[in-house]
Tab-separated table of C-alpha atoms in Angstrom:
chain	number	residue	atom	x	y	z
E	1	UNK	CA	-22.373	-22.584	-18.373
E	2	UNK	CA	-20.596	-19.461	-17.844
E	3	UNK	CA	-20.611	-20.939	-13.956
E	4	UNK	CA	-19.187	-23.767	-14.844
E	5	UNK	CA	-15.967	-22.485	-16.991
E	6	UNK	CA	-15.859	-20.173	-13.738
E	7	UNK	CA	-15.294	-23.315	-11.358
E	8	UNK	CA	-13.210	-24.747	-14.421
E	9	UNK	CA	-11.159	-21.739	-14.069
E	10	UNK	CA	-10.665	-21.507	-10.590
E	11	UNK	CA	-9.727	-24.820	-10.039
E	12	UNK	CA	-6.555	-24.688	-11.903
E	13	UNK	CA	-3.107	-24.068	-9.157
E	14	UNK	CA	-2.046	-21.258	-11.331
E	15	UNK	CA	-4.995	-19.148	-11.488
E	16	UNK	CA	-5.213	-19.880	-7.544
E	17	UNK	CA	-1.725	-18.595	-7.454
E	18	UNK	CA	-2.381	-15.375	-9.214
E	19	UNK	CA	-5.664	-14.644	-7.095
E	20	UNK	CA	-3.554	-14.727	-4.564
E	21	UNK	CA	-0.475	-12.804	-5.578
E	22	UNK	CA	-2.691	-10.200	-5.810
E	23	UNK	CA	-4.748	-10.344	-2.841
E	24	UNK	CA	-1.394	-10.183	-0.802
E	25	UNK	CA	-0.294	-7.351	-2.869
E	26	UNK	CA	-3.952	-5.080	-2.397
E	27	UNK	CA	-3.813	-6.328	1.340
E	28	UNK	CA	-0.095	-5.134	1.915
E	29	UNK	CA	-0.883	-2.323	-0.139
E	30	UNK	CA	-4.431	-0.564	1.337
E	31	UNK	CA	-3.808	-2.413	4.753
E	32	UNK	CA	-0.480	-2.276	5.725
E	33	UNK	CA	-1.467	-3.507	9.325
E	34	UNK	CA	-3.137	-6.338	8.675
E	35	UNK	CA	-1.010	-7.553	6.354
E	36	UNK	CA	1.901	-7.088	8.457
E	37	UNK	CA	-0.292	-9.280	11.510
E	38	UNK	CA	-0.533	-12.326	8.814
E	39	UNK	CA	2.945	-12.259	8.158
E	40	UNK	CA	3.315	-15.588	10.676
E	41	UNK	CA	0.972	-17.607	7.693
E	42	UNK	CA	3.330	-16.028	5.236
E	43	UNK	CA	5.570	-17.918	7.245
E	44	UNK	CA	4.311	-21.465	8.201
E	45	UNK	CA	3.742	-21.496	4.910
E	46	UNK	CA	7.644	-21.164	3.890
E	47	UNK	CA	8.080	-23.793	6.249
E	48	UNK	CA	5.571	-26.358	5.268
E	49	UNK	CA	7.177	-25.839	1.370
E	50	UNK	CA	10.956	-26.436	2.960
E	51	UNK	CA	9.635	-29.374	5.038
E	52	UNK	CA	8.184	-30.557	1.787
E	53	UNK	CA	11.236	-29.537	-0.081
E	54	UNK	CA	13.836	-32.457	0.232
E	55	UNK	CA	11.284	-35.837	0.539
E	56	UNK	CA	9.573	-34.228	-3.152
E	57	UNK	CA	12.793	-33.965	-4.792
E	58	UNK	CA	14.351	-37.526	-3.376
E	59	UNK	CA	11.712	-38.976	-4.593
E	60	UNK	CA	11.581	-37.799	-7.967
E	61	UNK	CA	14.671	-38.262	-8.664
E	62	UNK	CA	15.045	-41.922	-7.214
E	63	UNK	CA	12.064	-43.030	-8.800
E	64	UNK	CA	12.493	-41.198	-12.104
E	65	UNK	CA	16.091	-42.916	-12.962
E	66	UNK	CA	15.049	-46.044	-11.012
E	67	UNK	CA	12.522	-46.877	-13.630
E	68	UNK	CA	14.692	-45.973	-16.060
E	69	UNK	CA	15.684	-49.379	-17.661
E	70	UNK	CA	18.922	-47.536	-20.156
E	71	UNK	CA	20.761	-45.734	-17.209
E	72	UNK	CA	22.570	-44.636	-20.671
E	73	UNK	CA	19.528	-42.886	-21.322
E	74	UNK	CA	18.861	-41.460	-17.571
E	75	UNK	CA	22.413	-39.748	-18.936
E	76	UNK	CA	21.155	-38.264	-21.948
E	77	UNK	CA	18.092	-37.092	-19.926
E	78	UNK	CA	20.453	-35.330	-16.594
E	79	UNK	CA	22.159	-33.967	-19.925
E	80	UNK	CA	19.544	-31.936	-20.859
E	81	UNK	CA	18.184	-31.167	-17.610
E	82	UNK	CA	21.695	-29.743	-16.372
E	83	UNK	CA	21.324	-28.125	-20.615
E	84	UNK	CA	17.629	-26.930	-19.750
E	85	UNK	CA	18.862	-25.457	-16.062
E	86	UNK	CA	21.619	-23.237	-17.585
E	87	UNK	CA	20.447	-22.017	-20.805
E	88	UNK	CA	16.387	-21.285	-18.328
E	89	UNK	CA	19.760	-19.753	-15.195
E	90	UNK	CA	20.826	-17.667	-17.728
E	91	UNK	CA	17.622	-16.291	-19.452
E	92	UNK	CA	16.161	-15.529	-15.924
E	93	UNK	CA	19.681	-14.084	-15.109
E	94	UNK	CA	19.340	-12.004	-18.283
E	95	UNK	CA	15.426	-11.065	-17.412
E	96	UNK	CA	16.837	-9.328	-14.188
E	97	UNK	CA	19.277	-7.553	-15.424
E	98	UNK	CA	17.076	-5.968	-17.958
E	99	UNK	CA	14.596	-5.214	-14.698
E	100	UNK	CA	17.321	-3.541	-12.837
E	101	UNK	CA	18.701	-1.636	-15.681
E	102	UNK	CA	15.063	-0.067	-16.663
E	103	UNK	CA	13.165	-0.174	-13.791
E	104	UNK	CA	16.043	0.870	-10.676
E	105	UNK	CA	14.823	-0.614	-7.590
E	106	UNK	CA	15.638	1.207	-4.719
E	107	UNK	CA	16.834	4.707	-6.536
E	108	UNK	CA	14.617	7.114	-4.581
E	109	UNK	CA	15.025	5.407	-0.959
E	110	UNK	CA	17.802	7.699	0.421
E	111	UNK	CA	19.486	4.732	2.107
E	112	UNK	CA	22.825	5.040	4.051
E	113	UNK	CA	25.222	2.474	3.253
E	114	UNK	CA	27.303	3.348	6.390
E	115	UNK	CA	24.330	2.731	7.934
E	116	UNK	CA	23.376	-0.634	7.345
E	117	UNK	CA	24.153	-3.585	10.076
E	118	UNK	CA	26.422	-6.513	8.231
E	119	UNK	CA	26.091	-8.348	11.474
E	120	UNK	CA	22.779	-10.119	9.646
E	121	UNK	CA	24.936	-11.245	6.892
E	122	UNK	CA	27.844	-12.059	8.635
E	123	UNK	CA	27.743	-15.675	9.324
E	124	UNK	CA	26.868	-16.176	5.224
E	125	UNK	CA	29.974	-13.913	4.264
E	126	UNK	CA	32.416	-15.629	6.263
E	127	UNK	CA	31.169	-19.201	5.111
E	128	UNK	CA	31.341	-18.168	1.109
E	129	UNK	CA	35.670	-16.907	2.167
E	130	UNK	CA	36.152	-20.203	3.666
E	131	UNK	CA	34.728	-22.640	1.165
E	132	UNK	CA	36.971	-23.468	-1.590
E	133	UNK	CA	36.084	-25.725	-4.332
E	134	UNK	CA	37.311	-29.111	-2.598
E	135	UNK	CA	35.232	-28.098	0.802
E	136	UNK	CA	32.409	-27.648	-1.686
E	137	UNK	CA	33.137	-31.615	-3.564
E	138	UNK	CA	33.034	-32.597	-0.065
E	139	UNK	CA	29.628	-31.234	1.168
E	140	UNK	CA	28.271	-32.863	-1.793
E	141	UNK	CA	28.692	-35.940	0.372
E	142	UNK	CA	26.521	-35.837	3.320
E	143	UNK	CA	27.598	-37.595	6.557
E	144	UNK	CA	24.264	-39.084	7.493
E	145	UNK	CA	21.617	-38.592	4.982
E	146	UNK	CA	19.524	-38.583	7.746
E	147	UNK	CA	21.084	-35.388	9.050
E	148	UNK	CA	20.406	-34.065	5.241
E	149	UNK	CA	17.232	-34.917	5.253
E	150	UNK	CA	16.979	-33.218	8.679
E	151	UNK	CA	19.562	-29.642	8.101
E	152	UNK	CA	17.538	-29.298	4.403
E	153	UNK	CA	20.593	-29.525	2.733
E	154	UNK	CA	19.566	-30.242	-0.987
E	155	UNK	CA	22.496	-31.366	-2.960
E	156	UNK	CA	23.599	-34.023	-0.126
E	157	UNK	CA	20.179	-35.155	-0.874
E	158	UNK	CA	20.213	-35.341	-4.979
E	159	UNK	CA	23.811	-37.528	-4.299
E	160	UNK	CA	22.100	-39.840	-2.155
E	161	UNK	CA	18.814	-39.770	-4.486
E	162	UNK	CA	21.726	-40.411	-7.660
E	163	UNK	CA	23.105	-43.550	-5.988
E	164	UNK	CA	20.488	-44.751	-5.061
E	165	UNK	CA	18.424	-44.468	-8.302
E	166	UNK	CA	21.134	-45.516	-10.102
E	167	UNK	CA	21.519	-49.103	-7.427
E	168	UNK	CA	18.071	-50.132	-8.366
E	169	UNK	CA	18.478	-49.533	-11.721
E	170	UNK	CA	21.208	-52.125	-11.844
E	171	UNK	CA	19.521	-54.451	-9.509
E	172	UNK	CA	16.549	-54.539	-12.331
E	173	UNK	CA	13.276	-56.116	-12.176
E	174	UNK	CA	13.771	-57.126	-7.849
E	175	UNK	CA	13.271	-53.479	-6.802
E	176	UNK	CA	9.715	-53.108	-8.917
E	177	UNK	CA	7.825	-52.684	-5.692
E	178	UNK	CA	10.351	-50.739	-3.882
E	179	UNK	CA	10.202	-48.142	-6.952
């Protein structure tokens, strides 16, 4: 009975993730050399996640909207999703601010800002300076959907997914096999 409950608990994904996080923390703390040797596995995992992210988002958006018979309902769901995103982001920001102000990470590290190499982030900062509102809206529409998928550009993928899903929903039952 107890073994059955333990197996059932260990079969849940969130439990496995928590065990993995705890194992990673312990390994990094007690055996940092082994932890650094396992870095390629972590990099591989991140690449696998990035590889699957675009197709999962594409399929979720297309199927979710195309299966709705009423596009007004899809709009209401979209508005609720945006509101949820905004509320969750605000809460995450507030939690982050509280954690930073209470625990003060980085205090006592004795890092001299004048010795930090800024070239590592220069490509991002120059791109951000040259990216205006019009550039942002123009970047939503991809030159090629294949290119957007290949480069992992999520916003153009979502835009294309919305257009395809609305088109499929408007075409009605004829697209059911595709959806």
